[in-house]
Short mmCIF file of C-alpha atoms and ligand atoms in Angstrom, two decimals:
data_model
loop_
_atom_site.label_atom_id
_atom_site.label_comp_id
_atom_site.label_asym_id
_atom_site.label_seq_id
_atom_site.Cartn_x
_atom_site.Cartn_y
_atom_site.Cartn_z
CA UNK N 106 -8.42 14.66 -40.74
CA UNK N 107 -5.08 13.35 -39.84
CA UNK N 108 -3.68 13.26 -35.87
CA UNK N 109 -5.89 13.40 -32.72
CA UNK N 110 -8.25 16.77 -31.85
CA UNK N 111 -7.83 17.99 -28.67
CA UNK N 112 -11.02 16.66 -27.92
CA UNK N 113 -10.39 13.23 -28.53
CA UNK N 114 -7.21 13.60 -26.27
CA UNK N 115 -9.95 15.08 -23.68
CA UNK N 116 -12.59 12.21 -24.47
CA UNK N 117 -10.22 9.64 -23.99
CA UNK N 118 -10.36 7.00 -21.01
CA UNK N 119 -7.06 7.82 -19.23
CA UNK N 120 -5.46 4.24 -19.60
CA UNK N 121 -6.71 3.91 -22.96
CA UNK N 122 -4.40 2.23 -25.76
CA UNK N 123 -1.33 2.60 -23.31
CA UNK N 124 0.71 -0.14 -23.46
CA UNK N 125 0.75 -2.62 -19.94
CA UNK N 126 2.87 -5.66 -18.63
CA UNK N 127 1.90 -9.23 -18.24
CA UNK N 128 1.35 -10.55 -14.60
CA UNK N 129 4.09 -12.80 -15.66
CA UNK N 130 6.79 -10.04 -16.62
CA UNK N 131 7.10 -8.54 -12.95
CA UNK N 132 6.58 -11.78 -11.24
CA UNK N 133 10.31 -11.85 -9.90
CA UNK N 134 10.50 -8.48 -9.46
CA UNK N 135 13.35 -7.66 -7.01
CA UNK N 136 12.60 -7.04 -3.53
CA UNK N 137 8.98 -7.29 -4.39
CA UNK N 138 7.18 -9.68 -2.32
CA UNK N 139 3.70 -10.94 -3.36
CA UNK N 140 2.33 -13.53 -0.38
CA UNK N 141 1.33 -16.78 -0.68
CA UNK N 142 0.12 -17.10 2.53
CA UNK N 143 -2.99 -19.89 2.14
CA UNK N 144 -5.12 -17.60 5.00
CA UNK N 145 -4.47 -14.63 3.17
CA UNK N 146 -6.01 -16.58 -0.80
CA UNK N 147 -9.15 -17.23 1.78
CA UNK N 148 -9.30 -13.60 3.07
CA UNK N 149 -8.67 -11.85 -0.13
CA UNK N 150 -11.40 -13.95 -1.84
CA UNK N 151 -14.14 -12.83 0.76
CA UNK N 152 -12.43 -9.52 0.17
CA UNK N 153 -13.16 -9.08 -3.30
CA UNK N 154 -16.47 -10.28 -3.09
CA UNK N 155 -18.47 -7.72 -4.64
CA UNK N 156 -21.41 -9.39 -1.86
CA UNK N 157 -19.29 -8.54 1.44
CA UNK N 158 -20.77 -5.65 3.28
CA UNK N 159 -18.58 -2.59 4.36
CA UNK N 160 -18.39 -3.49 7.80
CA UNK N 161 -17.01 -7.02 7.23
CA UNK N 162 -15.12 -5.36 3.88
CA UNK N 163 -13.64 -3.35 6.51
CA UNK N 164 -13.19 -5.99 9.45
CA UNK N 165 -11.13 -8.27 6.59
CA UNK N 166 -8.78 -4.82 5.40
CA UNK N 167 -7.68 -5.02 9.05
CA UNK N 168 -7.15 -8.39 9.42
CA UNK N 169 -5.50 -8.75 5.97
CA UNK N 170 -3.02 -5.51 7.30
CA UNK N 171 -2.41 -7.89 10.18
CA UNK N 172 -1.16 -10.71 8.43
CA UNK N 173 0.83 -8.30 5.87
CA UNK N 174 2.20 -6.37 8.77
CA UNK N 175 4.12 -9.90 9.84
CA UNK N 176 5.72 -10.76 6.40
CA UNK N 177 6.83 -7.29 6.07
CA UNK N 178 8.32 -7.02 9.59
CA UNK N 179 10.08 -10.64 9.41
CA UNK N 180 13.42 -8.63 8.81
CA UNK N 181 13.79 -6.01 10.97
CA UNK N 182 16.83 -5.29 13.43
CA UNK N 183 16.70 -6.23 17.30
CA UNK N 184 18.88 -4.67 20.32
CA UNK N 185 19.16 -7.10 23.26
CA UNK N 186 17.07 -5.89 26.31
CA UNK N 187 18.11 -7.24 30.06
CA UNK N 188 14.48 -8.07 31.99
CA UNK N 189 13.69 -10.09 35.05
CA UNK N 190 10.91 -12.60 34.87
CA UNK N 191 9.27 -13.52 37.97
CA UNK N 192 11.79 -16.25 38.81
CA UNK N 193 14.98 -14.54 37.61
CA UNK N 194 16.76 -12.03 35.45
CA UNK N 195 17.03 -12.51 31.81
CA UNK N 196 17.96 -10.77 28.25
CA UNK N 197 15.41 -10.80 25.83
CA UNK N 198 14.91 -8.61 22.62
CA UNK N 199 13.26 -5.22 21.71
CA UNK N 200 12.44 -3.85 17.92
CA UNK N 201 15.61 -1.30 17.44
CA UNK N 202 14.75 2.52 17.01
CA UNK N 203 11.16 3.62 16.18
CA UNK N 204 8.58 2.67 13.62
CA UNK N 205 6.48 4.76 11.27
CA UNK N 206 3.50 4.09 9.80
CA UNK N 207 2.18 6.40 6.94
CA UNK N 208 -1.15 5.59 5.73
CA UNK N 209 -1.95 7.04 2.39
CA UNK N 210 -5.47 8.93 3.33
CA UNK N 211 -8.42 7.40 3.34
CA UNK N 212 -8.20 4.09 1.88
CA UNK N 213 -4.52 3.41 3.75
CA UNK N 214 -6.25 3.73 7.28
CA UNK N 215 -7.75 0.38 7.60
CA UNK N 216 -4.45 -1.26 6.76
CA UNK N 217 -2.77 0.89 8.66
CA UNK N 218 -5.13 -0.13 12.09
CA UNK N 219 -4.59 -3.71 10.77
CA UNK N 220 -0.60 -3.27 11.23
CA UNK N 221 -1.27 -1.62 14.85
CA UNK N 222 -2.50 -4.66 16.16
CA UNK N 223 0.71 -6.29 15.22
CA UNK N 224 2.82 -3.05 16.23
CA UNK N 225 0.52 -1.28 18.78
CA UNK N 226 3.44 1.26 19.64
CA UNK N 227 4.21 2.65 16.01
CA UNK N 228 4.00 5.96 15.19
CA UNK N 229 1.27 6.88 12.65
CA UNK N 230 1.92 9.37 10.04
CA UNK N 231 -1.59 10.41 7.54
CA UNK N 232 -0.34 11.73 4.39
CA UNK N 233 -3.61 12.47 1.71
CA UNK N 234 -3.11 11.98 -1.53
CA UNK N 235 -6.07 11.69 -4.25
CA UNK N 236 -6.41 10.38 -7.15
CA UNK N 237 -7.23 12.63 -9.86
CA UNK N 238 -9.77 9.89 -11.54
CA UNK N 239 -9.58 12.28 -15.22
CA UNK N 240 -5.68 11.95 -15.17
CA UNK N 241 -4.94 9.58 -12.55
CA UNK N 242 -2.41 12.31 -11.24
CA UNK N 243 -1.94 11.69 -7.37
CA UNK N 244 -2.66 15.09 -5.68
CA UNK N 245 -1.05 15.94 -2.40
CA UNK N 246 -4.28 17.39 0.31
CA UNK N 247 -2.65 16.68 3.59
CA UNK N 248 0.56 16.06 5.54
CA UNK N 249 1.13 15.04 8.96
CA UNK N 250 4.75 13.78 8.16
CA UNK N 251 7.06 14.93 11.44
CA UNK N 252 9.91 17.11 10.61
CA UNK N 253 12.05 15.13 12.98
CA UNK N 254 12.77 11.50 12.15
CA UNK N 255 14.76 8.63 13.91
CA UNK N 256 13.35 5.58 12.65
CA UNK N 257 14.62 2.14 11.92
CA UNK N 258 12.09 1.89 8.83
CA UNK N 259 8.68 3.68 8.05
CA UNK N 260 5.94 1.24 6.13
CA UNK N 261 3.91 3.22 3.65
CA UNK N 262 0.20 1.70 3.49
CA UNK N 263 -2.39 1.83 0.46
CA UNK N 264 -4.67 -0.96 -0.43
CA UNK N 265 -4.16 -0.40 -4.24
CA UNK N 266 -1.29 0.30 -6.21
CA UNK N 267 -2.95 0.58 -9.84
CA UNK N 268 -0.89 3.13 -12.01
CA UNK N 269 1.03 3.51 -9.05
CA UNK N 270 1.45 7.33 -8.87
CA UNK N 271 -0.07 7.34 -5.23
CA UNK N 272 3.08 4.97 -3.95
CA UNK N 273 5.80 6.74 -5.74
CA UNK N 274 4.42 10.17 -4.80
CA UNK N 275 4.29 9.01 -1.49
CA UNK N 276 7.69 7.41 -1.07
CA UNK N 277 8.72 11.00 -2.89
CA UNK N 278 7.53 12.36 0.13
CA UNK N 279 8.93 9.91 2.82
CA UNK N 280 12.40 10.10 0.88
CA UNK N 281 12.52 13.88 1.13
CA UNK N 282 11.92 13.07 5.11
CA UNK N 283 15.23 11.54 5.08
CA UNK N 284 13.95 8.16 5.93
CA UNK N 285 16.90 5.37 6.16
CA UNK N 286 14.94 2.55 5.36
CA UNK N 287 11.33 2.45 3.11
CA UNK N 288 8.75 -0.22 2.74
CA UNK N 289 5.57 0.03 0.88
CA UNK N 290 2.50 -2.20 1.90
CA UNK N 291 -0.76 -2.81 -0.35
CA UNK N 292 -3.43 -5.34 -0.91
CA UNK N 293 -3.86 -5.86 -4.42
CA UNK N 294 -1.42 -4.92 -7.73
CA UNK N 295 -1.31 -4.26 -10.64
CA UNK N 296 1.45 -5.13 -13.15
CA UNK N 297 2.12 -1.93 -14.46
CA UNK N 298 1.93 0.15 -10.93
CA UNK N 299 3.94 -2.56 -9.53
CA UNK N 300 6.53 -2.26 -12.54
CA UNK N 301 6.76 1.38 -11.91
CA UNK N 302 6.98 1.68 -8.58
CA UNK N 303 10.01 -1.20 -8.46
CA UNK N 304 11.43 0.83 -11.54
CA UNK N 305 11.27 4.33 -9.64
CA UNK N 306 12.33 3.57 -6.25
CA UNK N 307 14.50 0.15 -6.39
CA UNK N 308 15.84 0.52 -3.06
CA UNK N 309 12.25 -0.21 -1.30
CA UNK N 310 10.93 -3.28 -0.38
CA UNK N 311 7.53 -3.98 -1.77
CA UNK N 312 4.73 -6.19 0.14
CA UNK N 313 1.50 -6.91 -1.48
CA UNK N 314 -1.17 -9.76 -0.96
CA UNK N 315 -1.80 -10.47 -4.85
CA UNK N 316 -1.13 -9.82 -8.11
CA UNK N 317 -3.70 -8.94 -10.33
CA UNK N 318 -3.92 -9.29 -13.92
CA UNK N 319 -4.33 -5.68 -15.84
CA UNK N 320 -5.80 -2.09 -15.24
CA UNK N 321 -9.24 -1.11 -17.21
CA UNK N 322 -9.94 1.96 -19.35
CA UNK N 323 -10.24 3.80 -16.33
CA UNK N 324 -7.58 3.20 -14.13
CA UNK N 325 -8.98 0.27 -12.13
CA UNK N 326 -7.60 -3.00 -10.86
CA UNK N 327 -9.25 -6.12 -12.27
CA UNK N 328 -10.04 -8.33 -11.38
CA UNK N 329 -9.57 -5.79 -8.35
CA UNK N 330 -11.92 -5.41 -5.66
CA UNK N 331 -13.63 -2.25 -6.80
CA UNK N 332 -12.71 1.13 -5.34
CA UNK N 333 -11.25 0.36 -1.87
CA UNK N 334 -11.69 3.69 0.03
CA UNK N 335 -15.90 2.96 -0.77
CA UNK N 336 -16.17 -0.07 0.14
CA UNK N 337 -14.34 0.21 3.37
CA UNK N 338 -15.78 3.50 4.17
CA UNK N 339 -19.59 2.61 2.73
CA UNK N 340 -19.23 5.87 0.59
CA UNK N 341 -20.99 5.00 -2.47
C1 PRP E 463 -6.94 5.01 -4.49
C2 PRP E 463 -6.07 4.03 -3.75
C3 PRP E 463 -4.69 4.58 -4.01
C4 PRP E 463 -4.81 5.10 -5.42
C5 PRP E 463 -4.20 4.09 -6.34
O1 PRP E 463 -7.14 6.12 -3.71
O2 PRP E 463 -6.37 3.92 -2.39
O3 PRP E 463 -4.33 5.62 -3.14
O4 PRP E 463 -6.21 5.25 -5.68
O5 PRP E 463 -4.15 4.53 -7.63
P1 PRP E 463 -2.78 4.85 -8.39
O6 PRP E 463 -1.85 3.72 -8.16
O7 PRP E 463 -3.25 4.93 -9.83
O8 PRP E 463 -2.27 6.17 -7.90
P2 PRP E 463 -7.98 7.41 -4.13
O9 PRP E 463 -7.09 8.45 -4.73
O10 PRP E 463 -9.17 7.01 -4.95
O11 PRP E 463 -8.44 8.02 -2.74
P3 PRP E 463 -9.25 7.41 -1.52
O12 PRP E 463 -8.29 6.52 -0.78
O13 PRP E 463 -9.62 8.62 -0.75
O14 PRP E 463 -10.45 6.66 -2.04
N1 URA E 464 -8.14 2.68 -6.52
C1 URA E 464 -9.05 1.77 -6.07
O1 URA E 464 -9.63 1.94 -5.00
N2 URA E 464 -9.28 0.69 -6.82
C2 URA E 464 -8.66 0.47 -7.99
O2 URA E 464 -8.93 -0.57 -8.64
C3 URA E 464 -7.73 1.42 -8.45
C4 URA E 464 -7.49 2.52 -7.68
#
């Protein structure tokens, strides 16, 4: 029989047969920034370590938002602030207007914690989105977004951008917020989330610590780290 049962269609792994980009392709993406930070090669590698235990999985996530967290903020805006120092006054500077912080629930929060150490005074936002592993459809299951916003820029944090519905769902979100200014911070990429995300919102500036090469059948990263809300929250 000719054409695909509906079956099949239902059988079928949910990246299977479509069509991705080379690593090379969305390389010089604009406004996509992929580090190259030698500390952050070493970190990643323990990272994806399929041998590195959750709590030190978890303990690296953290320090790897850290180190993320000052790329990303290397261009924001500064108001001059008049101090005194113990032998006389001064002007220094102070980060203008307020910072957000939306971690995409769950496997955004240890990023997220790793940026607070950098910025202890941001404000933290949980939006919950999950993957919908049959259709890799991002599903919305909780929203903490404030209705009010005055913010200089709000950083939206997710380990893994694979098909990258989760991002653009979430900068959807943020958008709809009326947020000036939109960043979006992950660990790992892949070629075709990172292709679609710079596609959809081109007005965002895009951190990430690597580049991997392809998804899987399934929807996963490789060579990837695995699934990134397990390992860091030992839910296997
Ligand atoms: C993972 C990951 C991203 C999403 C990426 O989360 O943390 O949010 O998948 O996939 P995408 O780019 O194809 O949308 P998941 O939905 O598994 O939830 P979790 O963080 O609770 O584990
Ligand atoms: N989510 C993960 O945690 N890992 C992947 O490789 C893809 C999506």
């Amino acid at each position: 029989m000719l054409g695909t049962s509906k079956q099949d269609e239902q059988s079928r792994l949910p990246m299977q047969g479509i069509p991705q980009p080379k690593r090379e392709e969305v390389l010089n993406l604009p406004r996509v920034h992929i580090s190259n930070h030698p500390v952050m090669a070493h970190k990643m590698t323990l990272l994806r370590n399929k041998n590195t235990p959750t709590p030190q999985f978890y303990q690296l996530v953290h320090e790897i938002g850290a180190l993320l967290a000052y790329e990303a903020t290397a261009s924001l805006s500064l108001e001059k602030n008049s101090i005194e120092t113990p032998l006389q006054a001064t002007t220094g500077y102070r980060l203008a207007g307020g910072i957000g912080i939306t971690p995409i629930l769950r496997a955004g929060l240890g990023l997220a914690e790793g940026f607070r150490q950098v910025i202890p005074d941001i404000q933290v936002w949980h939006l919950g989105l999950k993957r919908d592993e049959r259709t890799l459809q991002a599903l919305e299951y909780y929203n903490q977004l404030p209705h009010q916003v005055d913010m200089q820029v709000v950083y939206a944090v997710d380990p893994m951008l694979a098909t990258g519905g989760s991002a653009i769902d979430a900068i959807n979100i943020l958008k709809r917020r009326g947020i000036p200014r939109i960043s979006y911070i992950g660990i790992i990429a892949a070629p075709y989330g990172l292709l679609k995300l710079s596609q959809t919102h081109p007005d965002i500036d895009i951190y990430v610590a690597a580049l991997d090469e392809s998804l899987n059948d399934l929807g996963y990263i490789v060579p990837g780290l695995g699934d990134a809300g397990d390992r860091q929250f030992g839910t296997f």
